[in-house]
Coordinates of C-alpha atoms in Angstrom, one line a residue:
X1 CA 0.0 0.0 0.0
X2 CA 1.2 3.3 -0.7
X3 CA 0.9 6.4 2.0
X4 CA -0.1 9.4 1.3
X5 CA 3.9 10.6 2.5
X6 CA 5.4 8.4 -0.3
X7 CA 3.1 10.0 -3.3
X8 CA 3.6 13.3 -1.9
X9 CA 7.6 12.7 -2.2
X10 CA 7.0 11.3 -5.5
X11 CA 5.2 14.5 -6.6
X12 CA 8.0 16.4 -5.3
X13 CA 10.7 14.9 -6.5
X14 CA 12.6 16.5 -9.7
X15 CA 13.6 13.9 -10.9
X16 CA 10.9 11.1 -12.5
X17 CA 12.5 8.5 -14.1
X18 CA 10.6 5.1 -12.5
X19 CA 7.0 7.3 -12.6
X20 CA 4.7 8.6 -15.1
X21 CA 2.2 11.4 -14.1
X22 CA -0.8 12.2 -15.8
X23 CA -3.6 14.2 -15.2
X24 CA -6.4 12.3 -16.5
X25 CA -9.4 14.8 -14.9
X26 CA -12.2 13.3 -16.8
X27 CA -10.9 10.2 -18.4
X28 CA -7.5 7.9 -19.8
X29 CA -7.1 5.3 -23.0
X30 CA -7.6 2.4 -21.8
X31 CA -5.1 1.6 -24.6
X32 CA -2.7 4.1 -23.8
X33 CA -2.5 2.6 -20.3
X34 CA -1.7 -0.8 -21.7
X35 CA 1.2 0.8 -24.0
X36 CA 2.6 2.9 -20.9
X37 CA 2.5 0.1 -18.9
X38 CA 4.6 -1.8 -21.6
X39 CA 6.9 0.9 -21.8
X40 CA 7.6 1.5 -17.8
X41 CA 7.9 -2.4 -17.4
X42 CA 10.7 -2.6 -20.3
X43 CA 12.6 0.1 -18.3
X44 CA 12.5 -1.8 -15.4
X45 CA 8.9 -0.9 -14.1
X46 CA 7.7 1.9 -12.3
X47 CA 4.2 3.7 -11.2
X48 CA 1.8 5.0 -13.4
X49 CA -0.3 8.1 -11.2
X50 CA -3.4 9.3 -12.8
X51 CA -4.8 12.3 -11.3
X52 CA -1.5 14.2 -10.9
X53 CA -0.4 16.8 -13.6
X54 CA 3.0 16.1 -15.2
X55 CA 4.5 19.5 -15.1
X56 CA 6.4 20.7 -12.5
X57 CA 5.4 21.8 -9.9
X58 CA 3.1 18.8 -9.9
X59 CA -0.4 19.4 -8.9
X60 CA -2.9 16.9 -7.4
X61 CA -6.0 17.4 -9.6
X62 CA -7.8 14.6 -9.4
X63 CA -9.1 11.7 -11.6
X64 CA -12.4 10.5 -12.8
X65 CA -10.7 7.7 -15.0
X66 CA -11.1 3.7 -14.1
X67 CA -14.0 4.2 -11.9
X68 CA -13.5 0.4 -10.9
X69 CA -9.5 -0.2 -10.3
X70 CA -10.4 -4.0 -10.1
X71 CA -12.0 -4.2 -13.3
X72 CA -9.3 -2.2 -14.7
X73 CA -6.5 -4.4 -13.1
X74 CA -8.3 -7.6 -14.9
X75 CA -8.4 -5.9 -18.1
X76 CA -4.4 -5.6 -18.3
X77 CA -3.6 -9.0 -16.9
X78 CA -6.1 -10.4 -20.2
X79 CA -4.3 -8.1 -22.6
X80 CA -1.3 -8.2 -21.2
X81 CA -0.9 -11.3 -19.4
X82 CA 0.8 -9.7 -16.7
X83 CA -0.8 -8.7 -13.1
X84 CA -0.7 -4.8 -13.0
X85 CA -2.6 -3.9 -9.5
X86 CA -4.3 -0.4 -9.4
X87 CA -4.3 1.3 -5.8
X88 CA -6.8 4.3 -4.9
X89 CA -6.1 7.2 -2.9
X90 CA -7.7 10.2 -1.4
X91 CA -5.4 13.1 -1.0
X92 CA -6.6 16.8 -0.4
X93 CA -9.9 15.2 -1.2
X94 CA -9.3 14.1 -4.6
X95 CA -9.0 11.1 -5.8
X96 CA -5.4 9.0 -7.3
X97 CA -4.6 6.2 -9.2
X98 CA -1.6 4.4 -8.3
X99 CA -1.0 2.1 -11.3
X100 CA 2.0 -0.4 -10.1
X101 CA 4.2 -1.7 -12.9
X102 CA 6.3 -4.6 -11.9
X103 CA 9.7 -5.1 -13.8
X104 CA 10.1 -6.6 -17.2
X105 CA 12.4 -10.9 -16.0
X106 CA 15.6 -11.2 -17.1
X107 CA 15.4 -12.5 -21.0
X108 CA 11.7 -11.6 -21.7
X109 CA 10.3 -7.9 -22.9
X110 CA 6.7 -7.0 -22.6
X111 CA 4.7 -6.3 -25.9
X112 CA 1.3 -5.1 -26.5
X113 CA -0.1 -6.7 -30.1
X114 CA 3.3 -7.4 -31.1
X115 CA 4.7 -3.4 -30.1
X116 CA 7.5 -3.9 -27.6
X117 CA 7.6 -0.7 -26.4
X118 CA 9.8 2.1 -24.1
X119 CA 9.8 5.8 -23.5
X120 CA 11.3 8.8 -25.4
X121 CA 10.6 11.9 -23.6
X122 CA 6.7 12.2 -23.4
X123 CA 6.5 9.6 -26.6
X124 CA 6.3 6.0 -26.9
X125 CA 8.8 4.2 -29.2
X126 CA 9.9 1.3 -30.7
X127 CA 12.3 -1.0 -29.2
X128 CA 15.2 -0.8 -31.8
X129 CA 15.8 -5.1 -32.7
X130 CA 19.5 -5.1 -31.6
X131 CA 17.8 -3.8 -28.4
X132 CA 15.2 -6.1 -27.9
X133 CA 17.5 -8.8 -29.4
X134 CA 20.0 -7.9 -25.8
X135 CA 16.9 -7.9 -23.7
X136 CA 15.8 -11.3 -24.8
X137 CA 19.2 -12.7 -24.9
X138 CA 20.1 -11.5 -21.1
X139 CA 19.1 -15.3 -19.7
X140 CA 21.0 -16.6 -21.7
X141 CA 21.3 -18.2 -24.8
X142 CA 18.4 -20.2 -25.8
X143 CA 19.6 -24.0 -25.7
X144 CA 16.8 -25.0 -28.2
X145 CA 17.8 -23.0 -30.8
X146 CA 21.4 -24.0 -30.7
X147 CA 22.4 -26.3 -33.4
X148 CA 22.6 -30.1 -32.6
X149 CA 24.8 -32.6 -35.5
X150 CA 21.6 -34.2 -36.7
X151 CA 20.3 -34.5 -40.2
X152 CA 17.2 -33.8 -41.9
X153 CA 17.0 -37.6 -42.3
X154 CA 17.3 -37.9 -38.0
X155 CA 13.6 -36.9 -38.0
X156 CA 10.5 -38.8 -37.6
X157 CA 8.7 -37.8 -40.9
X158 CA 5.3 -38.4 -39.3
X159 CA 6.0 -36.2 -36.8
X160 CA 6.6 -33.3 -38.8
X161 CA 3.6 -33.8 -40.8
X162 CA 1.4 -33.7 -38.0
X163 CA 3.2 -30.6 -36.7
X164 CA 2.5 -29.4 -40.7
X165 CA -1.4 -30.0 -40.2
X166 CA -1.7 -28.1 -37.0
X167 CA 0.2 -25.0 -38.2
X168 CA -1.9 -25.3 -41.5
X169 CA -5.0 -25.2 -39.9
X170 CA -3.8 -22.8 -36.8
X171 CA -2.9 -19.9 -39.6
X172 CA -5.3 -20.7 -42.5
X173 CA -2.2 -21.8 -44.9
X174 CA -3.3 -24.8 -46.5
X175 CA 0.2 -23.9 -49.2
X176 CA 2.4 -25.4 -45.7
X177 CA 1.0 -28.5 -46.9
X178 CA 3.2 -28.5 -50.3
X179 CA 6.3 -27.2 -48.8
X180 CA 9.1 -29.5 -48.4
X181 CA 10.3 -30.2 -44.8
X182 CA 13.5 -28.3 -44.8
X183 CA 11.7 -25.3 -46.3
X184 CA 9.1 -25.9 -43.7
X185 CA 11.6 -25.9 -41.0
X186 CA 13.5 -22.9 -42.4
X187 CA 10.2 -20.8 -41.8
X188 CA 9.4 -22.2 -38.2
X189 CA 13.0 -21.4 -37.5
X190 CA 13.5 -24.7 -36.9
X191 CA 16.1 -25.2 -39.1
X192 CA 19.2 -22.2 -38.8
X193 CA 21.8 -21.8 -41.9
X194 CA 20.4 -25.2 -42.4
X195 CA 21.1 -27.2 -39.3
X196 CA 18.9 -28.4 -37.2
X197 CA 18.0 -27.1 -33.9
X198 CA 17.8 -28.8 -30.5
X199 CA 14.5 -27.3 -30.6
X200 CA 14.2 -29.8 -34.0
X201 CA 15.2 -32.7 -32.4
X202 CA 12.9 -32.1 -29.2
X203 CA 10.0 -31.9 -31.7
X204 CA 10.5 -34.5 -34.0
X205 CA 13.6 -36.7 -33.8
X206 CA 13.6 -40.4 -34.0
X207 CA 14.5 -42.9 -31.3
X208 CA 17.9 -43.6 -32.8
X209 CA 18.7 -40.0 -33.4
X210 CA 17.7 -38.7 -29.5
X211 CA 19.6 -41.5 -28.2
X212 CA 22.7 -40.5 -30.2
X213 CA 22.6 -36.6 -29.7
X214 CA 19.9 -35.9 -26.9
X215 CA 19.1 -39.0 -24.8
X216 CA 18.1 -36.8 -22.4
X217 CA 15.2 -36.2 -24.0
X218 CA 12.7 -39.1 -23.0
X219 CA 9.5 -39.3 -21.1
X220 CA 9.3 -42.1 -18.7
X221 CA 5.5 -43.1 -18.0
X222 CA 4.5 -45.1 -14.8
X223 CA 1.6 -46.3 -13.4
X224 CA 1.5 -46.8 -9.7
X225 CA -1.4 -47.8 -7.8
X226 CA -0.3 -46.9 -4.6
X227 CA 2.8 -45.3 -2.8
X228 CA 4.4 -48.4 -2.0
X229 CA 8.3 -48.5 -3.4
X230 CA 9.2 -50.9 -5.7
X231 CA 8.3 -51.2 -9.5
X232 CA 5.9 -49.6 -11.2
X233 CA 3.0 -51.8 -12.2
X234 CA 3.2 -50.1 -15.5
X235 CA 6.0 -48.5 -17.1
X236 CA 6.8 -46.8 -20.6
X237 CA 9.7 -45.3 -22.1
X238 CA 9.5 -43.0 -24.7
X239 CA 12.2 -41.7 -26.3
X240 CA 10.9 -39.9 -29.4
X241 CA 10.3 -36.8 -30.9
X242 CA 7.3 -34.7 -28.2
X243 CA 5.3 -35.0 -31.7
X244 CA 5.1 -38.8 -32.3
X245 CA 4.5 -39.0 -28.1
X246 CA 2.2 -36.2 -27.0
X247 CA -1.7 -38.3 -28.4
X248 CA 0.3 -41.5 -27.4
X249 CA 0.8 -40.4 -23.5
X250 CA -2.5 -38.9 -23.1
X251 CA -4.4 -42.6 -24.5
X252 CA -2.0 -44.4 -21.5
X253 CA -3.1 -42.2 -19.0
X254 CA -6.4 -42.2 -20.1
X255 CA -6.5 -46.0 -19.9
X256 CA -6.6 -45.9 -16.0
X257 CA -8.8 -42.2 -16.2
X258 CA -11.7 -43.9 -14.0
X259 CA -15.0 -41.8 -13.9
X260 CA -16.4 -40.3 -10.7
X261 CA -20.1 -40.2 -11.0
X262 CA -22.3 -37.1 -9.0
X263 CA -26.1 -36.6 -8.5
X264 CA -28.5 -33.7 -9.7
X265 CA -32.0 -34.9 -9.3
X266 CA -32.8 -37.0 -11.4
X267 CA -29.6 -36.8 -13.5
X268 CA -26.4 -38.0 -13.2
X269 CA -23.3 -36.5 -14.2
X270 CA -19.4 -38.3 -15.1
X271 CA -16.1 -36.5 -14.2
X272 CA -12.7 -38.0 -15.3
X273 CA -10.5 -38.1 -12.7
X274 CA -7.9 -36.3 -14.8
X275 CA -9.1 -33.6 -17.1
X276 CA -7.9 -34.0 -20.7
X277 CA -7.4 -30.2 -21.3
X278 CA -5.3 -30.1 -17.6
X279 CA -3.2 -33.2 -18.2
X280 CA -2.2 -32.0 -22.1
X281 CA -1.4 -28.5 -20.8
X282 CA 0.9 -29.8 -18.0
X283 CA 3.1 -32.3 -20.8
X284 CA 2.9 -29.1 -22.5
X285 CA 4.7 -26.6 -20.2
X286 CA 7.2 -29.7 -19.2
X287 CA 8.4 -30.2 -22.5
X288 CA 8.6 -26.5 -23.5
X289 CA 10.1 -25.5 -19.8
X290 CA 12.3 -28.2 -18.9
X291 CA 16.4 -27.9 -19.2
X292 CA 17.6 -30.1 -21.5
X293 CA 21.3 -29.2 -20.8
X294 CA 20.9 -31.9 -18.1
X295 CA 20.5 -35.1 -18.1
X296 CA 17.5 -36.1 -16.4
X297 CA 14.2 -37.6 -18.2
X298 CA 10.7 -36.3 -17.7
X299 CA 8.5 -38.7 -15.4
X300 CA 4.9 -38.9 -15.7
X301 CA 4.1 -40.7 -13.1
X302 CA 0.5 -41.8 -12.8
X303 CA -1.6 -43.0 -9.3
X304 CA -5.1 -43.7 -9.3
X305 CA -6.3 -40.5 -7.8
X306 CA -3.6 -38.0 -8.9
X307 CA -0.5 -37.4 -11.4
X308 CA 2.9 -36.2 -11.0
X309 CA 5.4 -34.6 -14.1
X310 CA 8.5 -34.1 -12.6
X311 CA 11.1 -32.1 -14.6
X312 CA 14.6 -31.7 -15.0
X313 CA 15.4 -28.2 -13.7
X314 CA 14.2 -25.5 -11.7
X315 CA 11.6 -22.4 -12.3
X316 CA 12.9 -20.0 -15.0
X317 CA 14.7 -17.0 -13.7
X318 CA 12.1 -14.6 -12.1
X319 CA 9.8 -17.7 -11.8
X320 CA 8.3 -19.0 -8.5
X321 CA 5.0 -20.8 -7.6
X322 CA 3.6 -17.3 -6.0
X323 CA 3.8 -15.4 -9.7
X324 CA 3.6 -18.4 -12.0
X325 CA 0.4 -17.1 -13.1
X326 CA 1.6 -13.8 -14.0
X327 CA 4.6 -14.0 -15.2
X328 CA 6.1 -15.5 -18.3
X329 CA 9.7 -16.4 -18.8
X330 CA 9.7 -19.7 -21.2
X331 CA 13.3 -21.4 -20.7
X332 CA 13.2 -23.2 -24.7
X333 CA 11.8 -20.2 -26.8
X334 CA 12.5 -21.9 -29.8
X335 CA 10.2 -25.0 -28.3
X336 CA 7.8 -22.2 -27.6
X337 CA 7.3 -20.5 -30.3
X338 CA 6.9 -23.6 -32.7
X339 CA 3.8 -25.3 -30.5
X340 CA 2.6 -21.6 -30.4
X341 CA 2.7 -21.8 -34.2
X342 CA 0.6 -24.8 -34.3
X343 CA -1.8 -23.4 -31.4
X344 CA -0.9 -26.5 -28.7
X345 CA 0.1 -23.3 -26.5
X346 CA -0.3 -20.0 -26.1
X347 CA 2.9 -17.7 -26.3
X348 CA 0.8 -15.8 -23.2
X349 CA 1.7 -18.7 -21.6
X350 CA -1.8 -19.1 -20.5
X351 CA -1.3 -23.4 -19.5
X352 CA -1.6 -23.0 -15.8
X353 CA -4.3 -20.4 -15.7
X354 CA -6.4 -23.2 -17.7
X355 CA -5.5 -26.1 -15.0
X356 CA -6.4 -24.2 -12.7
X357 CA -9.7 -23.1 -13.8
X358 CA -10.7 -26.9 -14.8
X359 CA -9.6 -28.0 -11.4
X360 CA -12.1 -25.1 -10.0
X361 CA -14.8 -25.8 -12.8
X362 CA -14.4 -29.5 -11.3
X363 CA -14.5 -28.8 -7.7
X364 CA -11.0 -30.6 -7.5
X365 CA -7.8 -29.5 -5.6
X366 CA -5.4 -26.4 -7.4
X367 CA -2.0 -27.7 -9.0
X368 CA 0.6 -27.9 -7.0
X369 CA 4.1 -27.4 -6.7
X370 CA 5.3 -28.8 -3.7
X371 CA 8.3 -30.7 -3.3
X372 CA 9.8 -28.3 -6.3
X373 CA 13.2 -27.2 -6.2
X374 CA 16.2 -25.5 -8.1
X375 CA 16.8 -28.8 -9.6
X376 CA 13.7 -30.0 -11.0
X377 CA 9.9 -28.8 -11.1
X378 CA 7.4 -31.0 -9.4
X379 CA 3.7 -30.6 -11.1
X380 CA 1.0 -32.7 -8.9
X381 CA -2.8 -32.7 -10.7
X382 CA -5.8 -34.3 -7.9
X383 CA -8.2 -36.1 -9.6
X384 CA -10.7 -36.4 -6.4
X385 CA -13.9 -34.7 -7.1
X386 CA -14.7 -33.2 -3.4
X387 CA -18.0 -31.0 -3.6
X388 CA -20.1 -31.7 -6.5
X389 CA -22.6 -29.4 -5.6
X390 CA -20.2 -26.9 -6.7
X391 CA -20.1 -28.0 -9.8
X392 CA -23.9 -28.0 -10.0
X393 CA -23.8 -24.4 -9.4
X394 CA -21.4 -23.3 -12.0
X395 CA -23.2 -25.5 -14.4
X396 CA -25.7 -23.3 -13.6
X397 CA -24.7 -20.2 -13.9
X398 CA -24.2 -21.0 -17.6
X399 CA -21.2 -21.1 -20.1
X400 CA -21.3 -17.9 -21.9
X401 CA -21.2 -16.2 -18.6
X402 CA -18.6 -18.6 -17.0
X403 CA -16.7 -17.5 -20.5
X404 CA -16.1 -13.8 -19.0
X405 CA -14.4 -15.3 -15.5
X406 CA -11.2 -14.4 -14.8
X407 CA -8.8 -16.7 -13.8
X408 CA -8.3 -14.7 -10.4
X409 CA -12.3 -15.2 -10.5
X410 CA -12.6 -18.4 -10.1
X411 CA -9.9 -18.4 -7.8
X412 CA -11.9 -15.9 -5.3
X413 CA -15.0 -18.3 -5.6
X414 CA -12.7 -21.4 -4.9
X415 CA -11.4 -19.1 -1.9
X416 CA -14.5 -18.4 -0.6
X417 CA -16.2 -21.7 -1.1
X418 CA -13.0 -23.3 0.9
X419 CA -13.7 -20.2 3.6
X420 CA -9.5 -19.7 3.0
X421 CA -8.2 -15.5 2.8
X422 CA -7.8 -13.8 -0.5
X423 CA -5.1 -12.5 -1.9
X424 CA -5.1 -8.7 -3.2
X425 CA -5.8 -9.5 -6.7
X426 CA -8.7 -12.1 -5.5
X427 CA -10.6 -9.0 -4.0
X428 CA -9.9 -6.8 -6.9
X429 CA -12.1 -9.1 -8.3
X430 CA -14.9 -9.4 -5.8
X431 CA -16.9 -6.3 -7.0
X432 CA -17.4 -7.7 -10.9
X433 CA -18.6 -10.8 -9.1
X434 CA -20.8 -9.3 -6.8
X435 CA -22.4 -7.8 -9.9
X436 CA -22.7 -10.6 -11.6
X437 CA -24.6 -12.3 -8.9
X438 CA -21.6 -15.2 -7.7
X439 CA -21.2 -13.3 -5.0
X440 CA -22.5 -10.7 -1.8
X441 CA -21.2 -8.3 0.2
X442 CA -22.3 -8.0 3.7
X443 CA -21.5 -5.2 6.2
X444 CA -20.4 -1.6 5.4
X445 CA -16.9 -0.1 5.9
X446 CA -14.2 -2.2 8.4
X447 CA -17.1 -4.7 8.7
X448 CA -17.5 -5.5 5.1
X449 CA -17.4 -9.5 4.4
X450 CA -17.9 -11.6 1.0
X451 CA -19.8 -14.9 1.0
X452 CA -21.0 -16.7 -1.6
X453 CA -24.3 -15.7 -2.7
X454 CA -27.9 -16.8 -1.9
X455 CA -28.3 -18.5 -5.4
X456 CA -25.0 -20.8 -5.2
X457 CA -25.8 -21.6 -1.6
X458 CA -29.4 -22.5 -2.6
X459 CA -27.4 -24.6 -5.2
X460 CA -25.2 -26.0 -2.7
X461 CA -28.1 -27.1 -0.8
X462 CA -26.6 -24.9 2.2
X463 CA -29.1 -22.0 2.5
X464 CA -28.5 -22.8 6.5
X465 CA -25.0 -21.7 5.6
X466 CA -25.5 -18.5 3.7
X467 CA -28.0 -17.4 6.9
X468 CA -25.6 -18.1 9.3
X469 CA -23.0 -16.4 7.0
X470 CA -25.1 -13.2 7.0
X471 CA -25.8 -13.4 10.9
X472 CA -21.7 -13.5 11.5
X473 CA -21.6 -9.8 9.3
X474 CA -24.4 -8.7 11.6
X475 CA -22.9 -9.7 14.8
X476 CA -19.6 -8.1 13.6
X477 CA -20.7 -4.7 13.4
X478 CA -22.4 -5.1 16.8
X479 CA -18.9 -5.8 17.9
X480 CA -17.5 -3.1 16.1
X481 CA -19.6 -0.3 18.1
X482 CA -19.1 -1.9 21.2
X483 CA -15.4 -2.1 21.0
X484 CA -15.6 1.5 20.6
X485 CA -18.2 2.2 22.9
X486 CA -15.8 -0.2 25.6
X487 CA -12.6 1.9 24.3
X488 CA -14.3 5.7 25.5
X489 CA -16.9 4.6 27.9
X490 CA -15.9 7.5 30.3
X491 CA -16.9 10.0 28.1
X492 CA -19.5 8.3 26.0
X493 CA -19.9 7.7 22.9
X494 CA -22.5 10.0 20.4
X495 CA -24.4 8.2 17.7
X496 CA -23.1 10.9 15.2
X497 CA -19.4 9.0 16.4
X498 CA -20.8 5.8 16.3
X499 CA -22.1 6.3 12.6
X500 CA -18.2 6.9 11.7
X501 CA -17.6 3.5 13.1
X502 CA -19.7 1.7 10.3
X503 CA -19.7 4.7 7.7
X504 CA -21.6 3.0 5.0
X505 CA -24.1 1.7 7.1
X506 CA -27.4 4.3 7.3
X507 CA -28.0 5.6 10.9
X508 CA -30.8 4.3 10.8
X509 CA -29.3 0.5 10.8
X510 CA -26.5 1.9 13.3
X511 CA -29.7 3.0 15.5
X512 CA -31.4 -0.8 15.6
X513 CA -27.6 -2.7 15.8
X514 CA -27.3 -0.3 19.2
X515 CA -31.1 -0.9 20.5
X516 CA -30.0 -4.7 20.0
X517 CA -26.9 -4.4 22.2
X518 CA -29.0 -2.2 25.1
X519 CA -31.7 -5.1 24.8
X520 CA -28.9 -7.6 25.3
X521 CA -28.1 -5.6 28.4
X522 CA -24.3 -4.6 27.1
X523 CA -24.9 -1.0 26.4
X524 CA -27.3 1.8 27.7
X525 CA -28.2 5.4 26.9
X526 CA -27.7 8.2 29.2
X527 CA -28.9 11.8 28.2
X528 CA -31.7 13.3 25.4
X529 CA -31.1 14.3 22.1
X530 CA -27.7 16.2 21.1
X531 CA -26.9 15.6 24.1
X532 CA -27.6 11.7 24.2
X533 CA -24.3 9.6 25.4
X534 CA -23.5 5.3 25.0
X535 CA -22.0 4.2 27.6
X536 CA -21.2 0.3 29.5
X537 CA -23.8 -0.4 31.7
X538 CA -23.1 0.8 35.5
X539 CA -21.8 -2.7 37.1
X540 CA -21.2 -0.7 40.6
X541 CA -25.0 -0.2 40.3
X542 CA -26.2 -3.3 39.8
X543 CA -23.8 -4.8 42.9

């Protein structure tokens, strides 16, 4: 949170090279906030202030722009695949967007439709390429686009056929079709001064080939039906190009993918315990992610009620388990950028954000990386079903609307559901969902709560649950004027006072919470009108 000292020393200051005022009275680009954005978090991020001329001396004039910071905050993570939170001040009663730009990781650059973007006095610019090309190059060189000694005739034709189809249809060139394979590789940079790329071999090399230039690159299947040691009931090597593997993997897992059947009346419903879209997305980010300068294998392994990809090397520099969802620093661009081009992934690196919402959509536990470490990345996808009616209720509130959730979204109903705190991008969402009906708000001011609403209770078959819910808000606020009524009982305590404790609440609410806690015997009224006092009640009395 920023004070109100720090933005006053930022207005001050003469010199502004991290921050990036603008006075924004009535109203901002949405747009031109994306692209400044862009540009601060190229130069090593910064803060974007709306409301505050940029001339100096600065003045605080005030903003009407972004009347809801949350909704605002969403909008630039789905353009920009990168959490940007918005914070809202008051100072000398005008209102102040604090728009916080995180820093560009090492080896990546931020882009918005293709513009990677910085600063040039009060103009945006082009990166110049040899620039960019240093920015992208600063983690290092990209192993996968190295050139390996293998041949055009080291690669598993079938393989790079099928990755011919999927680019074909992805971009709407059915001419890829007629191209030869070198020429197709040339264009996927795939193929570099005509040698072939690690990235190549990853992709598409034959068994023989991979175990003469990359034996490393293997993914070792097991099927285990318990956690006992000893040998896998089922085990698979495959050491083959990720092209001739990735539908080949999915069918053995899928031969053990038992259903877990749920009731709705008179219907009933069939979950796999492992979501295709989940389990294809995880092989996904293992193969593009993993290091393949060591020597390790990928391990699927597979238990009857959950599945674990392990994978040689850490997180990507800048990359933990607390911004994996924001952040996007892929390790094998090369790797990357070819299953972009034949839409397997995203280059938003959106993978995760989909596991996790099927694991919500399907009332199931979030991925998980623990046991993960700088040597190797440990994935973990629970299959167990745990609250159907959950499920019911989302069903419910219908796909097209479901289509607009946020990631963050869906985390804040999982959140809530599970009764667990939320983190400051979960309650940037809650106002959109409290709109949309998901969710209420209860209480006024320091006594505001979020439960889920009457509807998905009423779904849940928990209305019981959503009544006491909204009795704990009530009895809150009582709590809340009594603390203060406790804390100046020897002078008293005026309703006009008491009204600032809950300041959204009418007084006329503030007057019944009050008659409650006199009726209840832990508050009284001494004095008429103006003059009117809450105090404790007189114990000495009553001795």
């Amino acid at each position: 949170m920023t004070s109100l000292e720090e933005l006053r020393h930022w207005i001050a200051a003469p010199e502004a090279e991290h921050l990036e005022f603008k006075s924004a009275r009535r109203n901002y680009h949405f747009e031109k906030l994306l692209d400044y954005c862009v540009a601060l978090a190229n130069e090593g991020g910064g803060k974007i202030i709306l409301g505050v001329t940029d001339a100096r001396p600065r003045t605080v004039v005030g903003t009407e722009a972004f009347a809801e910071p949350g909704r605002t905050s969403a909008g630039i993570h789905q353009n920009l695949s990168h959490r940007v939170p918005i914070e809202e001040l008051a100072m000398d009663g005008r209102r102040v967007l604090v728009v916080h730009v995180p820093s560009r990781l090492p080896g990546t650059a931020w882009h918005h439709d293709g513009r990677y973007l910085r600063r040039a006095g009060d103009d945006l610019v082009p990166i110049p390429p040899e620039e960019l090309q240093q920015m992208l190059s600063e983690g290092g060189p990209d192993f996968s686009a190295t050139a390996s000694q293998a041949s055009l005739s080291d690669l598993d034709t079938e393989a790079v056929d099928a990755f011919r189809s999927r680019w074909a249809r992805k971009s709407g060139k059915p001419e890829l079709g007629n191209q030869s394979v070198e020429q197709l590789l040339t264009d996927a940079e795939l193929i570099f001064d005509g040698r072939i790329t690690i990235a190549a071999l990853v992709l598409f090399g034959s068994r023989e080939a991979l175990g003469r230039y990359l034996a490393q690159t293997e993914i070792v299947f097991e099927y285990r039906s318990s956690d006992a040691s000893g040998p896998a009931q089922d085990r698979l090597d495959l050491r083959r190009g990720f092209f001739s593997v990735y539908d080949e993997l999915w069918q053995k897992i899928n031969v053990r993918n038992d259903r877990q059947s749920y009731q709705d009346g008179l219907f009933r419903y069939d979950i796999a315990t492992f979501d295709e879209i989940a389990v294809r997305e995880a092989l996904l980010n293992a193969v593009a992610h993993r290091d393949y300068r060591l020597g390790g294998s990928i391990f699927v392994r597979q238990y009857p009620r959950r599945l674990e990809i392990v994978s040689p090397g850490g997180f990507p520099v800048g990359i933990t388990p607390d911004n994996i969802l924001d952040q996007q620093n892929p390790r094998n661009r090369r790797i990357a950028e070819a299953l972009a081009r034949c839409g397997l992934i995203e280059r938003s690196g959106q993978g995760l954000n989909l596991m996790v919402e099927n694991a919500i959509r399907q009332s199931k536990p979030l991925p998980d990386f623990a046991g993960s470490s700088e040597h190797e990345v440990r994935l973990t996808l629970q299959g167990t079903v745990q609250d159907p009616a959950f499920i019911r209720y989302l069903e419910k509130v219908g796909a097209e609307r479901l289509a607009t959730f946020s990631t963050y979204d869906f985390l804040a109903l999982d959140a809530l559901r599970r009764k667990q705190p939320l983190s400051d991008v979960m309650r940037q969402r809650l106002p959109a969902l409290v709109e949309n009906g998901a969710v209420e708000k209860l209480g006024r001011g320091r006594g505001v709560r979020y439960i889920l609403s009457r509807s998905m209770y009423g779904a849940l078959g928990r209305s019981g649950t959503y009544t006491r819910e909204r009795r704990l808000a009530h009895e809150t606020n009582k709590e809340l004027l009594l603390k203060h009524i406790r804390d100046n009982d020897e002078k008293g305590s005026a309703l006009s006072v008491l009204c600032q404790v809950l300041p959204d609440l009418p007084e006329r609410q503030v007057q019944s919470l009050l008659q409650e806690l006199r009726g209840e015997g832990k508050v009284t009224l001494e004095g008429q009108r103006r003059w009117a006092r809450w105090h404790l009640p007189d114990t000495k009395n009553d001795s």
